[in-house]
Coordinates of C-alpha atoms and ligand atoms in Angstrom, one line a residue:
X1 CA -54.1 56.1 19.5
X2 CA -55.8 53.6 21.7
X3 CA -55.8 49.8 20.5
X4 CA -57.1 46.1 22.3
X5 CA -54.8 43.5 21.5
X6 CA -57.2 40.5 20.5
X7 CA -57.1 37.0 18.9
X8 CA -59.1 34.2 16.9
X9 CA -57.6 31.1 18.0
X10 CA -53.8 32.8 17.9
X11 CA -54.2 34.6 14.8
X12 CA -54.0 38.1 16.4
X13 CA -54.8 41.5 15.4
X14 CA -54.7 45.3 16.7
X15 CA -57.9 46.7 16.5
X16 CA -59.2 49.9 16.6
X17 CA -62.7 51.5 17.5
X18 CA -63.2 55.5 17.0
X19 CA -63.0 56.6 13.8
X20 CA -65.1 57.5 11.4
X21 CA -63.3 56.4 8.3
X22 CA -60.1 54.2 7.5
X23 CA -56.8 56.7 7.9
X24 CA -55.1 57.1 4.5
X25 CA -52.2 55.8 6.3
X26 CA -53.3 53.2 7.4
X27 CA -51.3 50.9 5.2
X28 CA -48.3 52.5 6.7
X29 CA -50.0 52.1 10.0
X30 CA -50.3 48.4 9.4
X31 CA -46.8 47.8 8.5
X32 CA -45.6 49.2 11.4
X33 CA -47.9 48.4 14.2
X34 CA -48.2 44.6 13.2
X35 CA -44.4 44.4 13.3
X36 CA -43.2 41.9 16.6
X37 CA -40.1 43.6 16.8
X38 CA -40.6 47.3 16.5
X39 CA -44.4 47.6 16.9
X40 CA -47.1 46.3 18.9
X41 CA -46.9 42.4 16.7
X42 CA -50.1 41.3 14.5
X43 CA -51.3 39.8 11.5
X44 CA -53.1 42.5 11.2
X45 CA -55.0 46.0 12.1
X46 CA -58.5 46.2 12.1
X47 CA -60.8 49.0 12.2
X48 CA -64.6 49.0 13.4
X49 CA -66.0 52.0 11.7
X50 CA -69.9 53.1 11.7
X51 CA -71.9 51.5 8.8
X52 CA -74.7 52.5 6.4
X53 CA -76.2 48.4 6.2
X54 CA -75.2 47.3 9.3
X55 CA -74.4 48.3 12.8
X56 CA -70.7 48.0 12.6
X57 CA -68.4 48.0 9.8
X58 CA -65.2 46.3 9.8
X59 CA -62.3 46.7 7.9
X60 CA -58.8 44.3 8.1
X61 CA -55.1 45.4 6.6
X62 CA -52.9 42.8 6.6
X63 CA -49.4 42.8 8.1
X64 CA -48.0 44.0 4.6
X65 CA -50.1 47.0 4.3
X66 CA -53.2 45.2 1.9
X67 CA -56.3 45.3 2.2
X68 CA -58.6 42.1 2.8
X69 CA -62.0 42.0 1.7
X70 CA -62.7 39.6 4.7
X71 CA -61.4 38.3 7.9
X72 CA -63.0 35.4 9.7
X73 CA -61.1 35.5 12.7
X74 CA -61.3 39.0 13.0
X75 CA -65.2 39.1 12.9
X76 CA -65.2 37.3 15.7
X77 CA -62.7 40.0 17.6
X78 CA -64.6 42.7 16.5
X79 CA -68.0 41.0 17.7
X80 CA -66.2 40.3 20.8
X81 CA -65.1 44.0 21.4
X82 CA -68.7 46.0 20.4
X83 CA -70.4 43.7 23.4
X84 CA -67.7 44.0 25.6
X85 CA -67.1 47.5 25.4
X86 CA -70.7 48.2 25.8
X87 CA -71.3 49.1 22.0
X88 CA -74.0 47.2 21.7
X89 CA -76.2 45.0 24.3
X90 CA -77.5 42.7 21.3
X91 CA -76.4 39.2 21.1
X92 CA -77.2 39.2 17.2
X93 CA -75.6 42.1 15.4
X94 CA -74.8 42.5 11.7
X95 CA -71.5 43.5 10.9
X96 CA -70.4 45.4 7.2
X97 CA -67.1 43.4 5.5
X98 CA -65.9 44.8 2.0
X99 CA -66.2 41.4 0.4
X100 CA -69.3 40.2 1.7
X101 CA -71.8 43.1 2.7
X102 CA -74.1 43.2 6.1
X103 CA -73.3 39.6 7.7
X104 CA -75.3 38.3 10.9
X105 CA -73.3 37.8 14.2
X106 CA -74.7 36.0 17.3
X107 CA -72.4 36.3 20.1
X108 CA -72.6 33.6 22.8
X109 CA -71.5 34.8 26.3
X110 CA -70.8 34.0 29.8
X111 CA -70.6 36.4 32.5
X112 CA -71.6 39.1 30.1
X113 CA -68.5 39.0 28.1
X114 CA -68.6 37.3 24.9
X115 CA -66.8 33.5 24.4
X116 CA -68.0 32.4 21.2
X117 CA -69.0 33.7 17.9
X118 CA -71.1 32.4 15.1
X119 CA -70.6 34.5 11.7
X120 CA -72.8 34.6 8.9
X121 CA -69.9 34.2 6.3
X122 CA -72.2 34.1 3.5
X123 CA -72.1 31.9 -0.1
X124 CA -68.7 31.1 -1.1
X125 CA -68.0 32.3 -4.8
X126 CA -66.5 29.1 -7.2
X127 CA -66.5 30.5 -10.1
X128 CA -62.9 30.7 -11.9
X129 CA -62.9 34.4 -12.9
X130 CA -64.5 35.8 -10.0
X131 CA -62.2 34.1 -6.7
X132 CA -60.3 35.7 -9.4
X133 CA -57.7 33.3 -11.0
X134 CA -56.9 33.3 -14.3
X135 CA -59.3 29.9 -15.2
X136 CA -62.3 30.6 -17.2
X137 CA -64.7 28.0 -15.5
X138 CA -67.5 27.6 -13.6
X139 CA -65.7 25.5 -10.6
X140 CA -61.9 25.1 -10.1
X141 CA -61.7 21.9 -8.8
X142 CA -58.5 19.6 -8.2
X143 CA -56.9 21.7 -10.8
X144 CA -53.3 21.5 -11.7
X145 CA -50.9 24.1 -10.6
X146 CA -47.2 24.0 -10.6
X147 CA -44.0 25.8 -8.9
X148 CA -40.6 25.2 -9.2
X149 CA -41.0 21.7 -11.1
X150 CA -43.5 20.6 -8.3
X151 CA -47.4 20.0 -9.6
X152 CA -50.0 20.8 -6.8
X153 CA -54.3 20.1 -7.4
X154 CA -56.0 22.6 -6.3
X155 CA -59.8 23.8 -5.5
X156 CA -60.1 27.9 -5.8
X157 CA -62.7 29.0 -3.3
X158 CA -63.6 33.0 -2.5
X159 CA -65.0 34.1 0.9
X160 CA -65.1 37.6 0.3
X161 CA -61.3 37.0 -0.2
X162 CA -59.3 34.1 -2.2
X163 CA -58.5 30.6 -1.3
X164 CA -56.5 28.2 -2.9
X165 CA -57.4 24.4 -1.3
X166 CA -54.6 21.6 -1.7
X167 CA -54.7 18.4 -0.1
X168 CA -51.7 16.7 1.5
X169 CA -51.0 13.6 3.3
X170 CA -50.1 15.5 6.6
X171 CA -50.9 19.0 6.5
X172 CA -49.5 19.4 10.1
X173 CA -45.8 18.4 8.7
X174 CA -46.3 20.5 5.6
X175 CA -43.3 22.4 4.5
X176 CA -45.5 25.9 4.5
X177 CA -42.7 28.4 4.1
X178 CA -41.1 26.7 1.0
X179 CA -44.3 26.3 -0.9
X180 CA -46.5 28.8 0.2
X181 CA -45.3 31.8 -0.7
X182 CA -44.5 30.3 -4.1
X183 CA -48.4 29.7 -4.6
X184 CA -49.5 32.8 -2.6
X185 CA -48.3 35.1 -5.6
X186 CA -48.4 32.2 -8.4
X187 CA -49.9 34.1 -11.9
X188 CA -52.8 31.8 -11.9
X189 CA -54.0 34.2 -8.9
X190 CA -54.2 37.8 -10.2
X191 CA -54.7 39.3 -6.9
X192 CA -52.4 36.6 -5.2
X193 CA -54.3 34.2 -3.1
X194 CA -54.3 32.6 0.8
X195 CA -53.4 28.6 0.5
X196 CA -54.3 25.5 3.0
X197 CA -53.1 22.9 2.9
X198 CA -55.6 20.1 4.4
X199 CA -55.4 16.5 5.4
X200 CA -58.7 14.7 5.6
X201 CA -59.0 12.6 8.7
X202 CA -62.8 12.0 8.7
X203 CA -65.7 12.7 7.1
X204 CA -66.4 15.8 9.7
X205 CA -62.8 16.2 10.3
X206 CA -59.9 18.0 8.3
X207 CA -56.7 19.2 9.5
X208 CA -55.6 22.4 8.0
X209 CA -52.3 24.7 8.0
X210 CA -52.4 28.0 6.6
X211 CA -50.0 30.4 4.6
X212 CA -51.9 33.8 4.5
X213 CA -51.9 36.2 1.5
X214 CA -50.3 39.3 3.0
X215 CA -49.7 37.9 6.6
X216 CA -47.5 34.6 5.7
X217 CA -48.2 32.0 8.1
X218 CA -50.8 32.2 10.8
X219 CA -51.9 30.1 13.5
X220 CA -55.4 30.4 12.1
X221 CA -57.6 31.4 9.0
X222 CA -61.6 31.8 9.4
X223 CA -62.1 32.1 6.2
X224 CA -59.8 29.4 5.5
X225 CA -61.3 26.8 7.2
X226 CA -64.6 28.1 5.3
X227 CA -63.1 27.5 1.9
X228 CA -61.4 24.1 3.1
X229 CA -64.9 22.7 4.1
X230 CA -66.9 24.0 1.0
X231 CA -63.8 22.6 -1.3
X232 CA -64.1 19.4 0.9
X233 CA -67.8 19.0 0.0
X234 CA -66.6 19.4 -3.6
X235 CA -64.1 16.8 -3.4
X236 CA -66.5 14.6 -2.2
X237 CA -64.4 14.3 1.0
X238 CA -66.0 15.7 4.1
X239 CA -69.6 16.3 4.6
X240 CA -71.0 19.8 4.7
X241 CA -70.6 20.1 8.9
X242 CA -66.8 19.8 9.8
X243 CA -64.4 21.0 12.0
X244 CA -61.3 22.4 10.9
X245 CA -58.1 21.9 13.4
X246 CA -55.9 24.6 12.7
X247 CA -52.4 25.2 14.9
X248 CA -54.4 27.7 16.9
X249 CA -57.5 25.5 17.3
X250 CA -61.3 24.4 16.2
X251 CA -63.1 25.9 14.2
X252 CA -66.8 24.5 13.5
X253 CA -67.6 24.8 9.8
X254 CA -70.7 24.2 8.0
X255 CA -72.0 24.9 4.4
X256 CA -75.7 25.2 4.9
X257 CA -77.8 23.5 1.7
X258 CA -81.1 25.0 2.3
X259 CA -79.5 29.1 2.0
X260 CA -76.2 28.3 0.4
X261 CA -74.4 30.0 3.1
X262 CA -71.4 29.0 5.2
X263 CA -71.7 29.5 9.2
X264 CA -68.3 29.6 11.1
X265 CA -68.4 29.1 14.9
X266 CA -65.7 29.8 16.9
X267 CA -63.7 32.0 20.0
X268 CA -62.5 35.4 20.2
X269 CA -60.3 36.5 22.8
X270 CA -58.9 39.9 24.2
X271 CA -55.0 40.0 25.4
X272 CA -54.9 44.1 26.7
X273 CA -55.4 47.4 25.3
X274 CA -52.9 49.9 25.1
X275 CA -52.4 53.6 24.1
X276 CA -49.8 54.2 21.3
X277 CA -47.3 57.0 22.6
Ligands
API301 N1 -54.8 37.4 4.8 C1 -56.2 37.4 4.4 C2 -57.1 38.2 5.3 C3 -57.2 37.6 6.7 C4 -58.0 36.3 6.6 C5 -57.8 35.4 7.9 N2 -57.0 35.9 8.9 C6 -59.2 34.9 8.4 O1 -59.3 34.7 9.6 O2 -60.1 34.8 7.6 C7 -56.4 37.9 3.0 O3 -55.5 38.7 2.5 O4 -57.3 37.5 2.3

């Protein structure tokens, strides 16, 4: 099996072009290849497949074998790779995610390789049931949630994929591995859930640190820093433009008023490409 080794701002993924439909192992697959001590090392695997509504398909398995319905970072990769690799010549493409459907890429290059993405991420989802948690409302907004004794607020946000929003005096400190996992697979979240934590430092400014459903923590989210700006706005906190400094880097975030959509601009990078023996 060939792979490219590639990453959005150090959240890395293997990613694979060539077949027509997702294995049925690739769970398995996942588990083993994104390993960093007995496989290649990932937060995830990717698969461009072909598409019915767009020109590419994507599909993303985390490092624990699940599924996501959508991958910011990864976009970008797979963006990156189709122009690269000669797939496409087209600097806007449309590319096919489970949780949000045909989404437009433009793909800024230099030197005929591609250096910067902007995705399409589409209208992030508020309502309660549908992010999904367990609240019956049409926002979930600075809501209480609490673990081991410890009460969190929180704003649920869906890209495509869940997002639980909490805000902390320095997200850069934040003790991630206690309280992450504890609210990644919290009952409130019927189909567990990814968490930032986010300190505010201007009103087109947040810094954000991740704990991934599936992956655990990452140097980056894309979709994360989507749902940190749109809860932002919903705070009141940050205006609808913001970047989002993550451990791995910027990402430029902005929820759009006129079309309701959320544009994510940011790099993609490839490391090598191998052939699994
Ligand atoms: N772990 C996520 C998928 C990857 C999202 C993240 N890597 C991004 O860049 O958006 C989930 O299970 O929803």
């Amino acid at each position: 099996m060939n792979f490219t080794k590639m990453h959005g701002l150090g959240n890395d993924f293997i990613v694979v072009a060539g077949e027509k439909e997702l294995p049925a192992n690739a769970a398995e697959l996942a588990v083993q290849l994104c390993n960093r001590f007995f496989g290649i090392g990932a937060d995830g695997l990717v698969y461009i497949l072909p598409s019915e509504v767009a020109d590419f398909r994507m599909r993303i398995i985390n490092s624990d074998g699940s599924e996501a319905e959508q991958c910011g970072n990864a976009i970008r990769c797979v963006a990156k790779y189709v122009y690269d690799k000669g797939l496409t010549d087209r600097t806007t493409i449309t590319i096919e995610t489970l949780g949000a459907g045909a989404q437009e890429v433009q793909l800024q290059t230099e030197g005929g390789k591609v250096q910067t993405v902007r995705v399409d991420m589409g209208e992030p989802v508020l309502n309660g049931l549908q992010v999904p948690t367990t609240i019956d409302a049409e926002q979930v907004v600075s809501h209480p949630i609490e673990v081991d004794g410890k009460t969190f607020e929180f704003t649920a946000v869906s890209m495509g994929n869940p997002h639980c929003v909490i805000y902390v005096d320095d997200a850069v400190n934040f003790d991630l591995e206690t309280w992450g996992p504890k609210l990644e697979t919290h009952p409130l979240f019927p189909r567990k859930i990814n968490v930032e934590f986010v300190t505010v430092k201007s009103r087109n400014h947040t810094d954000m640190r991740v704990w991934e459903r599936g992956a655990g923590p990452t140097l980056a989210c894309g979709t994360g820093a989507c749902a940190t700006v749109v809860s932002s706005v919903l705070n009141g906190l940050t205006d609808r433009t913001a970047t989002v400094s993550l451990k791995g880097g910027d990402l430029l975030i902005e929820w759009n008023e006129s079309d309701n959509h959320v544009y994510m601009t940011g790099p993609a990078a490839e490391v090598y490409s191998g052939t699994l023996s």
